[in-house]
PDB file of C-alpha atoms in Angstrom:
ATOM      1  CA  UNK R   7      -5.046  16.907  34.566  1.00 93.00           C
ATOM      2  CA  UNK R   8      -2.262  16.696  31.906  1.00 96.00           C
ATOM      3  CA  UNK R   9       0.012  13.913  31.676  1.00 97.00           C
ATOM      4  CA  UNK R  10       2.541  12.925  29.637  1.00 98.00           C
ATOM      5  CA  UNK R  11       4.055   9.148  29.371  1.00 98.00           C
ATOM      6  CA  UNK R  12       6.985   8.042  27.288  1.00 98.00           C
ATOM      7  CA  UNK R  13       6.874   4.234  26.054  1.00 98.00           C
ATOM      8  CA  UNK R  14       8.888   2.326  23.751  1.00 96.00           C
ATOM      9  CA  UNK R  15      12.247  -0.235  24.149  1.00 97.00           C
ATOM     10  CA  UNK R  16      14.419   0.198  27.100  1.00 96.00           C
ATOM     11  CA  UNK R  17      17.163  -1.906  25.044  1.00 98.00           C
ATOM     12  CA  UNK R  18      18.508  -0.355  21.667  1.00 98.00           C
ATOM     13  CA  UNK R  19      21.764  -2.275  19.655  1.00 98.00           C
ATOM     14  CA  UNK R  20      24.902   0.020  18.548  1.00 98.00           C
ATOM     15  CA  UNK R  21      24.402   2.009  15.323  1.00 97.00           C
ATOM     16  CA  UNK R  22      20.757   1.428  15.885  1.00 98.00           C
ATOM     17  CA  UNK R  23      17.826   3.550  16.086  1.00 98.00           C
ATOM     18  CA  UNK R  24      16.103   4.648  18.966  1.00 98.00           C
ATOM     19  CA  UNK R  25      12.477   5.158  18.620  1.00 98.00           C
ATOM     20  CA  UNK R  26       9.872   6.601  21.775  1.00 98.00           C
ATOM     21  CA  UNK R  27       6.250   7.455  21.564  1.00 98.00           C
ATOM     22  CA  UNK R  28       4.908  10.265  23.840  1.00 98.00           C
ATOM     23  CA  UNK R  29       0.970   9.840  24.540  1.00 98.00           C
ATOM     24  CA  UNK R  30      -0.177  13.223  26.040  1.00 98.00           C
ATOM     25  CA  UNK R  31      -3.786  12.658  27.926  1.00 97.00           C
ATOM     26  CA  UNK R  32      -6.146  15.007  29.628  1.00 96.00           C
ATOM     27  CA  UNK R  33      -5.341  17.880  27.326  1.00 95.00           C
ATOM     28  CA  UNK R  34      -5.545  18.180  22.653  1.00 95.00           C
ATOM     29  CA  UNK R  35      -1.748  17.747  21.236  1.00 97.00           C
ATOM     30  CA  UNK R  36      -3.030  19.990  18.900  1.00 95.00           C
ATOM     31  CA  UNK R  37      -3.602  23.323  21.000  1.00 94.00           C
ATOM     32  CA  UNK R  38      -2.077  26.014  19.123  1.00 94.00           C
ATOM     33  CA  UNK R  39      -0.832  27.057  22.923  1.00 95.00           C
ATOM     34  CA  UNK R  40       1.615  24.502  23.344  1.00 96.00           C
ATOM     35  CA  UNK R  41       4.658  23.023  21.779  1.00 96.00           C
ATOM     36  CA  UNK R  42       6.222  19.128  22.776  1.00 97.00           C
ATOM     37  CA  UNK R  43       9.427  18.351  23.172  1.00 97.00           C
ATOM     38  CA  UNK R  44      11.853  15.765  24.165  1.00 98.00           C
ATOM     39  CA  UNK R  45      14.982  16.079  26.996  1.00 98.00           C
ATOM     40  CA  UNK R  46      17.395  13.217  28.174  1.00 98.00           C
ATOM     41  CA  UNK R  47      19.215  13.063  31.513  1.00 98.00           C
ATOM     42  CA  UNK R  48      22.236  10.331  30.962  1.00 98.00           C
ATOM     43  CA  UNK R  49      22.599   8.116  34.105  1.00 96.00           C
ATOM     44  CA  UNK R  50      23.911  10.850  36.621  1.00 95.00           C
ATOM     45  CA  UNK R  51      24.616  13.558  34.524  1.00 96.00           C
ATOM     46  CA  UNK R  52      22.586  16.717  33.407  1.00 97.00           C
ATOM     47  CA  UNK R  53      19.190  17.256  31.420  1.00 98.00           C
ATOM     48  CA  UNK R  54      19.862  17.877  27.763  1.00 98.00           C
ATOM     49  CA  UNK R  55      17.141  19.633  24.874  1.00 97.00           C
ATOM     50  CA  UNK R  56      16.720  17.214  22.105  1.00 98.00           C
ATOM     51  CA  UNK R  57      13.986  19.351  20.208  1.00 97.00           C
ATOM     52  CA  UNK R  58      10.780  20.240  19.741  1.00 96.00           C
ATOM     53  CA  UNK R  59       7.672  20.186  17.862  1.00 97.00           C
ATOM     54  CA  UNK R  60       4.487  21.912  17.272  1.00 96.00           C
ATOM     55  CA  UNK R  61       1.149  20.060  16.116  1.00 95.00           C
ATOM     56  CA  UNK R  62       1.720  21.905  12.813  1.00 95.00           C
ATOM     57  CA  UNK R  63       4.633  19.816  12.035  1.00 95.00           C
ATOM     58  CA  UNK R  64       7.615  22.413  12.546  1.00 95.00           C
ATOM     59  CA  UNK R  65      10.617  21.132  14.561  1.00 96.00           C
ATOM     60  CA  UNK R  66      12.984  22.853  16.325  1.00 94.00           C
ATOM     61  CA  UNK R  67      16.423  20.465  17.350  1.00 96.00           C
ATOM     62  CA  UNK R  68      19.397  20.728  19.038  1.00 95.00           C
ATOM     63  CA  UNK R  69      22.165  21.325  16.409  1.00 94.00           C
ATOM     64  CA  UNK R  70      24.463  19.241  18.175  1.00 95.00           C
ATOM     65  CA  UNK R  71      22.250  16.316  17.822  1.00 97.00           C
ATOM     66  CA  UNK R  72      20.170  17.455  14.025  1.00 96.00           C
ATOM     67  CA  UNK R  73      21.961  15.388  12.063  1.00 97.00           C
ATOM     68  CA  UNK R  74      20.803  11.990  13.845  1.00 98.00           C
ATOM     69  CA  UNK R  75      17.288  13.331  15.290  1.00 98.00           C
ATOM     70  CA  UNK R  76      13.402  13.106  13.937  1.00 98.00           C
ATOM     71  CA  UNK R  77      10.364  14.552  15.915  1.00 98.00           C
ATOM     72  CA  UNK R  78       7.025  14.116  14.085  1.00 98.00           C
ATOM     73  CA  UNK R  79       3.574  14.581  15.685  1.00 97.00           C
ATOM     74  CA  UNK R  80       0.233  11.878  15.050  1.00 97.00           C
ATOM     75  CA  UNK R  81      -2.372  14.649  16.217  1.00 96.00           C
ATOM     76  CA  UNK R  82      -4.973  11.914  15.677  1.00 96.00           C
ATOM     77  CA  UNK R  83      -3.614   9.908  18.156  1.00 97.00           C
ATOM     78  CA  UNK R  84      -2.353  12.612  20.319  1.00 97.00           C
ATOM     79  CA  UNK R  85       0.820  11.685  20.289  1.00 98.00           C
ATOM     80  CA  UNK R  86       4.370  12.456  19.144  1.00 98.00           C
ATOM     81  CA  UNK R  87       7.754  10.746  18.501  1.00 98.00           C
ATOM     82  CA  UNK R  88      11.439  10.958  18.922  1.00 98.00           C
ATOM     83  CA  UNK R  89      13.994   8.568  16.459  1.00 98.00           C
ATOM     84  CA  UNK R  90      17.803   8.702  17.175  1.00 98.00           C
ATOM     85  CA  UNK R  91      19.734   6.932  14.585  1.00 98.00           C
ATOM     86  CA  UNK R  92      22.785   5.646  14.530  1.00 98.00           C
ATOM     87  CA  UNK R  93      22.996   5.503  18.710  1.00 98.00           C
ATOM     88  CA  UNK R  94      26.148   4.804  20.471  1.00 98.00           C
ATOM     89  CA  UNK R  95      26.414   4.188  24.161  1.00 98.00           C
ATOM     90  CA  UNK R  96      27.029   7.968  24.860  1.00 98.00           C
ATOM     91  CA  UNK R  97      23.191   7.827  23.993  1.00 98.00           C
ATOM     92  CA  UNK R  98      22.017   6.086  26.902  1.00 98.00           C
ATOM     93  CA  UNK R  99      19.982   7.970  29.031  1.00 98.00           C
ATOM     94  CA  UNK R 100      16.426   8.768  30.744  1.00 98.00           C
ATOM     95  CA  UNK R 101      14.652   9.996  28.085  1.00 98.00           C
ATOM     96  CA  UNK R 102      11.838  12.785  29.031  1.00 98.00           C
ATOM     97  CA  UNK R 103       8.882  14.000  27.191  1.00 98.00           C
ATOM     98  CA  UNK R 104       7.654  17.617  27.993  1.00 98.00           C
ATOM     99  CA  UNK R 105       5.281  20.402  27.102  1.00 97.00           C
ATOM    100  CA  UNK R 106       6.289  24.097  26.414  1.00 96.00           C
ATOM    101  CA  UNK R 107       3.895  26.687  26.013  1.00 94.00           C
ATOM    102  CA  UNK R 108       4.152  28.897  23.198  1.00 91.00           C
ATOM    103  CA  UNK R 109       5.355  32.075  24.955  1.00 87.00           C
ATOM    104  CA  UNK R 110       8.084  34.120  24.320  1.00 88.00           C
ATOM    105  CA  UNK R 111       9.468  32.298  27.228  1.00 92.00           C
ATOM    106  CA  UNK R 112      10.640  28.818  26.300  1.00 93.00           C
ATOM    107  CA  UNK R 113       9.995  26.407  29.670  1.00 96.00           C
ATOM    108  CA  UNK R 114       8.446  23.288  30.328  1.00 97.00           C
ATOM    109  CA  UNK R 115       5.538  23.417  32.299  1.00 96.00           C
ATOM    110  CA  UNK R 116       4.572  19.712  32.408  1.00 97.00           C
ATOM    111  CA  UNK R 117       6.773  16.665  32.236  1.00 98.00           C
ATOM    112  CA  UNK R 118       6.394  13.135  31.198  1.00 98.00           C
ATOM    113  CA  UNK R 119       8.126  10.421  34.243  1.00 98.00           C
ATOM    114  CA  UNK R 120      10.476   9.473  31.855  1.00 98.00           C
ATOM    115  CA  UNK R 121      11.813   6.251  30.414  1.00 98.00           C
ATOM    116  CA  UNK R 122      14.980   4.713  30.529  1.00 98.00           C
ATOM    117  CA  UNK R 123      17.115   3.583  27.269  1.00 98.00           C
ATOM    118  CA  UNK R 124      20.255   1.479  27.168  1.00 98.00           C
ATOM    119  CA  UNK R 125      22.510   1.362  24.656  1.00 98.00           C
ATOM    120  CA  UNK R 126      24.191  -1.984  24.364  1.00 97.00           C
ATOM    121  CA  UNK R 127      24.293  -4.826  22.496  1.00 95.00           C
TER     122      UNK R 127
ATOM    123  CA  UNK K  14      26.759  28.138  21.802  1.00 84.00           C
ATOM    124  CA  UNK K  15      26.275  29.708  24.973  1.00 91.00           C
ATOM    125  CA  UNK K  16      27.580  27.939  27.563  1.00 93.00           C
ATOM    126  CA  UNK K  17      26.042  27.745  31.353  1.00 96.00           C
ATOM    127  CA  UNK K  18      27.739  26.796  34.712  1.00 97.00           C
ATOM    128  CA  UNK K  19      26.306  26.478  38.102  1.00 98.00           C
ATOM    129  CA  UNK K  20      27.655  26.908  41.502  1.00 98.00           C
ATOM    130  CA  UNK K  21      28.592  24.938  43.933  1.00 98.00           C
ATOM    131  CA  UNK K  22      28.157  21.955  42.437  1.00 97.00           C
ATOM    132  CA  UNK K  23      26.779  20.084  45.750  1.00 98.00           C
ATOM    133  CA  UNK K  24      26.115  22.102  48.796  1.00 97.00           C
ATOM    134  CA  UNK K  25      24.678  20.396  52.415  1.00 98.00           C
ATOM    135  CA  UNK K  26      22.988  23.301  54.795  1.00 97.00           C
ATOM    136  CA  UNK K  27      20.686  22.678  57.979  1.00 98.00           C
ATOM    137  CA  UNK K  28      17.136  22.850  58.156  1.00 98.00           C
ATOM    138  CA  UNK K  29      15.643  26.509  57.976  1.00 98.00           C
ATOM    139  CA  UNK K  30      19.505  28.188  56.510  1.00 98.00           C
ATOM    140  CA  UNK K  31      19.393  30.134  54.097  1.00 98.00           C
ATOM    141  CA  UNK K  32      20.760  28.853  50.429  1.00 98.00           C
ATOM    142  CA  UNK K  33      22.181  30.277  47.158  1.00 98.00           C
ATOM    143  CA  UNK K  34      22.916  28.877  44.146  1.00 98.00           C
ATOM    144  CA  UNK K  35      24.303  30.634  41.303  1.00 98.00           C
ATOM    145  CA  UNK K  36      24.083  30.008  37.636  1.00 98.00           C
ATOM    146  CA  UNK K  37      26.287  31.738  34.874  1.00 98.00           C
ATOM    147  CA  UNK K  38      25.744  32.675  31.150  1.00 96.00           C
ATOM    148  CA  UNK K  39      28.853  32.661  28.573  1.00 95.00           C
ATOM    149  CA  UNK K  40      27.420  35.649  27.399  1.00 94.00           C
ATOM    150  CA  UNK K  41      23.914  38.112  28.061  1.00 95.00           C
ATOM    151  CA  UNK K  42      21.121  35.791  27.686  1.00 94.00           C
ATOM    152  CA  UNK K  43      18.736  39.055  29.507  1.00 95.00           C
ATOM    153  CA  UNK K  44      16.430  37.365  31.746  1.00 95.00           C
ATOM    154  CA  UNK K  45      16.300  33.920  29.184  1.00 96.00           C
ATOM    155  CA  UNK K  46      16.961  32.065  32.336  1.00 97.00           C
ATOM    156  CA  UNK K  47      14.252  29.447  34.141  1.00 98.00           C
ATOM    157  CA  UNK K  48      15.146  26.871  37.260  1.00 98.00           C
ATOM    158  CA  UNK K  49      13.748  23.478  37.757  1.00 98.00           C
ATOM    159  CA  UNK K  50      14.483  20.931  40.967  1.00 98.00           C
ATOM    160  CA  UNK K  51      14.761  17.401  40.194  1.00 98.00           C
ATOM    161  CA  UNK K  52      14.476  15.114  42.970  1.00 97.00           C
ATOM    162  CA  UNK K  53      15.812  11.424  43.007  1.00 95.00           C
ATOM    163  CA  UNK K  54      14.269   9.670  39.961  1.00 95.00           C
ATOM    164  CA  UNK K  55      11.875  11.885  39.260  1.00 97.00           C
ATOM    165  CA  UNK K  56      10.762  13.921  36.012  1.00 98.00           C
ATOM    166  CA  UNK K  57      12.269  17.881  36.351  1.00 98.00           C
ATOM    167  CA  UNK K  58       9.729  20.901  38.364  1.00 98.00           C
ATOM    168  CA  UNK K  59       9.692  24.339  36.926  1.00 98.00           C
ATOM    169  CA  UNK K  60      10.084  26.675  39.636  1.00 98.00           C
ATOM    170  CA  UNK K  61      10.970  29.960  38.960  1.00 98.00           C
ATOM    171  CA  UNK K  62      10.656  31.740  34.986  1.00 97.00           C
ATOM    172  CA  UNK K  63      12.104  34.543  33.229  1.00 96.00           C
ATOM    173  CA  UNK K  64      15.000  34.490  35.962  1.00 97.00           C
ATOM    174  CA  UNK K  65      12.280  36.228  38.742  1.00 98.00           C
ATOM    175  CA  UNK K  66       8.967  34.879  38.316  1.00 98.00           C
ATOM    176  CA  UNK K  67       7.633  31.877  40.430  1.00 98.00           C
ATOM    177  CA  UNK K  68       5.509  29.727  38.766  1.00 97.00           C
ATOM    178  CA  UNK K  69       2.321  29.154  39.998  1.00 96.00           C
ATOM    179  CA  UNK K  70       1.676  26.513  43.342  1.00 97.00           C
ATOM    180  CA  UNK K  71       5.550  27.177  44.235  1.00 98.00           C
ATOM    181  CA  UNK K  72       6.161  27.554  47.554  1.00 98.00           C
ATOM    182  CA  UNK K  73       6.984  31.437  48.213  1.00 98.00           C
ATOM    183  CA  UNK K  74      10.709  30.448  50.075  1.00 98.00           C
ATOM    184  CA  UNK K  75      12.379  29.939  46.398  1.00 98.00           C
ATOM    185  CA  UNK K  76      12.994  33.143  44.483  1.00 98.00           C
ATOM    186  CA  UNK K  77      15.391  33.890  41.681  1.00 98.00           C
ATOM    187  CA  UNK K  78      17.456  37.233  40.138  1.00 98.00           C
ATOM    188  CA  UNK K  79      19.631  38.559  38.016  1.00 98.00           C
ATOM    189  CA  UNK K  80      20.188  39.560  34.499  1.00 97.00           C
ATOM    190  CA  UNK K  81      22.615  39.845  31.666  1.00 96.00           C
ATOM    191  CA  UNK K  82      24.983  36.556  32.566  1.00 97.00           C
ATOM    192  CA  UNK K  83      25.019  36.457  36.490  1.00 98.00           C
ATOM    193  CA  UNK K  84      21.921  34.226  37.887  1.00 98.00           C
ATOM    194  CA  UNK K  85      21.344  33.885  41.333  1.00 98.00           C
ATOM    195  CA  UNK K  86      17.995  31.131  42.761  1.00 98.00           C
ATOM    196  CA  UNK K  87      17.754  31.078  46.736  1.00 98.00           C
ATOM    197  CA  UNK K  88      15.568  29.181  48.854  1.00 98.00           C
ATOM    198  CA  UNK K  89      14.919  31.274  51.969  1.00 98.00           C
ATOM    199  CA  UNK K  90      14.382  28.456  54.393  1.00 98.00           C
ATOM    200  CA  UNK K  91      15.456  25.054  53.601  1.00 98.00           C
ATOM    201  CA  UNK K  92      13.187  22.274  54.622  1.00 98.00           C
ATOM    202  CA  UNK K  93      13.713  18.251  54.070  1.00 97.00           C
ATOM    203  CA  UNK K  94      11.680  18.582  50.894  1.00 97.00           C
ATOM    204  CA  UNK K  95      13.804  20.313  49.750  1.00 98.00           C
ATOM    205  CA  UNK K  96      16.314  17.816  48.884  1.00 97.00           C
ATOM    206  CA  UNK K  97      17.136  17.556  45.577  1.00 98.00           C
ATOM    207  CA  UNK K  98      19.573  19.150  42.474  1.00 98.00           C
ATOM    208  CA  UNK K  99      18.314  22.192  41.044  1.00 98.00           C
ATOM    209  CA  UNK K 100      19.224  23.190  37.149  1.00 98.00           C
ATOM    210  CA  UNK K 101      19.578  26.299  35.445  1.00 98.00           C
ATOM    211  CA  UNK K 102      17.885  26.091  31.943  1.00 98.00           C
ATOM    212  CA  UNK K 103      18.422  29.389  29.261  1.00 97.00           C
ATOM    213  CA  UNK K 104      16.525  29.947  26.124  1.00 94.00           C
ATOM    214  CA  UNK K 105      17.401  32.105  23.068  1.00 88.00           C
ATOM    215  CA  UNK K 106      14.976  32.686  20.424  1.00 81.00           C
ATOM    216  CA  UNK K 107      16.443  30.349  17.655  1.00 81.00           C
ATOM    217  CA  UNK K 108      15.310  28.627  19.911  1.00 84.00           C
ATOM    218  CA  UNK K 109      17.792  26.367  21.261  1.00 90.00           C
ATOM    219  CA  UNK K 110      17.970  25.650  25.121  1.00 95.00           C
ATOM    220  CA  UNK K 111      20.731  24.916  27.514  1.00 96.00           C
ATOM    221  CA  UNK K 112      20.485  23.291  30.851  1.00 97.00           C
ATOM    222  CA  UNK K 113      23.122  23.951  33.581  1.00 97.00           C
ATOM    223  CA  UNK K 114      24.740  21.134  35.228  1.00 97.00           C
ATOM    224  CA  UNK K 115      22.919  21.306  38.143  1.00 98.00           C
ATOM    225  CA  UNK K 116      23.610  21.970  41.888  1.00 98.00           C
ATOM    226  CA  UNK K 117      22.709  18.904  44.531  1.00 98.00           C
ATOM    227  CA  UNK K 118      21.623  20.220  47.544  1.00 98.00           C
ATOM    228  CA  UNK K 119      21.697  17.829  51.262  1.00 97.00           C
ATOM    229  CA  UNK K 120      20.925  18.173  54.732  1.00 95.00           C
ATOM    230  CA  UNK K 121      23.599  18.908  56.734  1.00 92.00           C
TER     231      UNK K 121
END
């Protein structure tokens, strides 16, 4: 069974970077089937795309976040990673990793449980 | 950017009504259009792809149409499980992806 799990701080200063590691078990990161990708959810608001990567290397972001986003992938530890920089409070949020097979569809089939990130100093 | 927008927002219906959600595009996204429910602090469910198609293990009460920029996801028979808010997610082939902001659904 495939899971996903999101670790790293829960507490990140102003103008700061946010860094999460996504550890993907029960299934190879580097399957040319599948793509990973990251989505936040601020405190009772709506799920947002942050971007996307495939084992390969090649990223896909949100343009209204590129300028401040990273996504790289460790295929030998079977993971991947998100870095925000420069993070404001407006960046607070539940952040999710996610899989997404590499159909013509774009969906995410399997989701991480997510981890919460404050903003604040 | 193509914006989405859900209606209602929140919605409360009885045990076994009938309920409908709808989800527009700002412009045709063809069938680019998935739904997910998301109940109270957990991760997002895929439930129905490609506007129509219900992803495998879902429950054969939620379906999903439409085309172009008018979306429509039902769920034939609610049931307590049920609770939760549902999101519109569409998908163009730059790729970026949009969420909707999401319809809450309660038990009347």
């Amino acid at each position: 069974q495939l899971q996903l799990q999101e670790s790293g701080p829960g507490l990140v200063k102003p103008s700061e970077t946010l860094s999460l590691t996504c550890t993907v078990s029960g299934g190879s990161i580097s399957s040319s089937s599948y793509y990973w990708g990251w989505i936040r959810q601020p405190p009772g608001k709506g799920l947002e795309w942050i971007g996307s990567i495939y084992y390969s290397g090649s990223t896909y972001y949100n343009p209204s976040l590129k300028s401040r986003v990273t996504i790289s992938v460790d295929t030998s530890k079977n993971q991947f990673s998100l870095k925000l920089s420069s993070v404001t409070a407006a960046d607070t949020a539940v952040y999710y990793c996610a899989r997404r097979p590499t159909t013509v569809t774009i969906l995410f089939d399997y989701w991480g449980q997510g981890t919460l990130v404050t903003v604040s100093s | 950017d193509i914006q989405m927008t859900q209606s209602p927002s929140s919605l409360s219906a009885s045990v076994g009504d009938r309920v409908t959600i709808t989800c527009q595009a700002s412009q045709d996204i063809s069938n680019y259009l998935n739904w997910y429910q998301q109940k109270p602090g957990k991760a997002p469910k895929l439930l129905i792809y490609d506007a129509s198609n219900l992803e495998t293990g879902v429950p054969s009460r939620f379906s999903g149409s439409g085309s172009g920029t008018d979306f429509t996801f039902t769920i034939s028979s609610l049931q307590p499980e049920d609770i939760a808010t549902y999101y519109c997610q569409q998908y163009d082939n730059l790729p970026r992806v949009t969420f909707g902001p999401g319809t809450k659904v309660d038990i009347k």
